[in-house]
Amino acid sequence: MSRARALASLAFALGGALAAREAGAQERQDPLEGRHRSYESPQHFAFELRFLPYSPDIDTDPALHGATPYHTVFGSSARLMIGAEFDWQALRIPHLGTLGPGVAIGYTKMNAQATFLNGQQSGETTSLEIIPAYAVAVFRADVFWRDARVPLVPYAKAGVGYAIWRASNTLGTSHFNGSTGVGGSLGTQLALGVSLNLNPFDEYAARGFDEAMGVNNTYLFGELMRSDLSGLGVQSSPLRVGESSWVLGLAFEF
Amino acid sequence: MILPVLVAPDARAQSITAPVMNYYPDRIVPGTGDIGIGPRAQNLNPTGISYDDCAQNQSLQFNLLMSSFVGQDIQVWASKTGDCTNDSNRGNGGIANCWRLNAGSASVNAPTSMPVQFTLRVQDIIGGQAYTTLPTTFPSQTSAACNTQPSYSAVSFTIYFMAISNSLFVSGSTPYEYQLAVDTMGPPPPTGVSPAVGDTLFTVNWNPNTDLDSAGYALFLSPIRGQEGTSGTDASGSPEPTLICPGADASAGMAAMDAGDADASIDGASSPVDAGCYYSYTGGSAPVTSGGSAAGTCPSGTPNDPVLESAFVSDAGAQQVEDDSGEGGLITQPPGGGISTIPPSYAVDFSNGFTAAGVTANSYTITRLRNYTTYHVVVAAVDGFGNVGPPSPEICGLPQPVNDFWKDYRQDGGGAGGFCALEAVGAPGQSMAGIALALSTAAIVRRRRRRAS
């Protein structure tokens, strides 16, 4: 429990440790108000900071006929992607949860040494940058937390994704036979996850965070996501920069 | 030594002044003429003198105003540390704290304000610092004076224009003193210079200098970009110097070919790491090299590629590989560590005085090169006066095509590219429009429900 409390404190510190301290000071100045106040600021939005290993599905493209250019150049190690998501909790379903649209964007880049035609490493760098974005419908079942004080909030997301990517080398954007290494890939975005509400681990700080910053709930979440950027049936041969991965992050409802 | 007390013949104090504030002498370049204050590499120091200034045999032309001179001499002296108005610092046979410049006049009569012009050779100003004892005469210095600076850092000189009578400074007179910052020695070369080549490019990496004198770096490339010759001459028809690049530890992209190759690809191991490349001097007696050796080969292997085959010939006697296509160049450096005499045309992107500005720069990529041409590069540090220091050991590299991710992907059959790779005209628009319509509808419905409630 102490570890979870420490984690919660860390999360609160990330968003508003100062605010929490100020709130604490206010508490001390108003001792008659009591510790278990029922005040809670309005809640309409959620913001997520997302961290995930990224290993795009480029080599699954049937057009490659089994060739693995991504793996050959960049290897099998996943790269860290950082991202952010903003949700509008447009609809609250009583005793169930919230539903609304959300948008997100991320960034990752992979570098490797390009090779000479004989396979020897050259002094040139080859890179692939990916900026995935998506628009999804988000459903968060916070009934367990709101009605039963169980600090777990399962959620699901579904929508469309679009990633902008750029292949480059030391000289800039790559070119080959008239094709330029920059473009976009369209597809679907699905995710299932569960958030751990950190408020119960440090109610004092949580309340201060709400009063000062309007943050109702702070979560640590884990998610399984599938980004299938294979064209959505309308793109002929997109670079398959989607992937299936797990995601860890912090979420704030406000 | 007790000096006699000097009493000026005229009770009025002689004075020598510059006509205007912030006065800078014009620079006179032999064969060119008056260039004004001249182009200065260091804008903050328009009074500075660089190796170039000295090597050009520039003169500084002072236009001063004199007054109250009634038969006194006017002499011009220079010093690094001494006060030349102190007679003991000008004493013949003594320590050479001051040295007389080859200018001056005797028995000047200028009771009222009179302009006088002095032309002082930079080499005379600088060269006197080599005196250990003060001579009786002060002959004109030669260009050797440009190599007398003992340190990398700039040195401050003071020029004294003063009234002299009977070899003594006229007490009470007002001399004119002019400060000069002189730096005729470029910074030491960076260490750890290494090549990395790619497709039509050559990246040079080095360890940044830590001295206070360096302000950037100059890269010299041979053959000159865009002038890679094919028959022992450069594009202008001038014969290029013989390439000497025997080592391979400072080479990159050297790939051996096996016999019988008919295609243009290279399919062998890269050359072994053995000795370093070195460069030759035109003005020096011995090459300065760090690990350079004539015993190495660069590149190893016998090129068999049609392109490469014409580019390299193995010189078995010297255990060197020479570039007989005229693509190699001699990168030269004079003795003394002064400004480089490498032909300016070999300098890469040097229009602003540096190839890579800033002492902390540690890499530069030379682009637009020709594949399968051996290029040679040296790196020299440049100071704020524009002095190019001695070059690093020479490195060489062979740019050649690479497989980057995009090329691999496309060659393997990948068809992506662009933002509009949509299946059919209209389809994507309909799809995206459909999505947008659905979202809009949902928003409208929700808003109406809210209003209703």
XYZ file of C-alpha atoms in Angstrom, chain B residues 78 115 120 129 173 256 384 403 414 425:
10
model
C 56.740 49.031 -31.111
C 49.280 66.315 -40.570
C 54.446 50.969 -41.094
C 59.510 40.393 -31.159
C 55.596 65.585 -24.652
C 37.528 -4.576 -51.872
C 38.873 34.584 -34.613
C 20.697 1.048 -48.913
C 6.535 -1.617 -50.957
C -11.115 8.495 -56.763
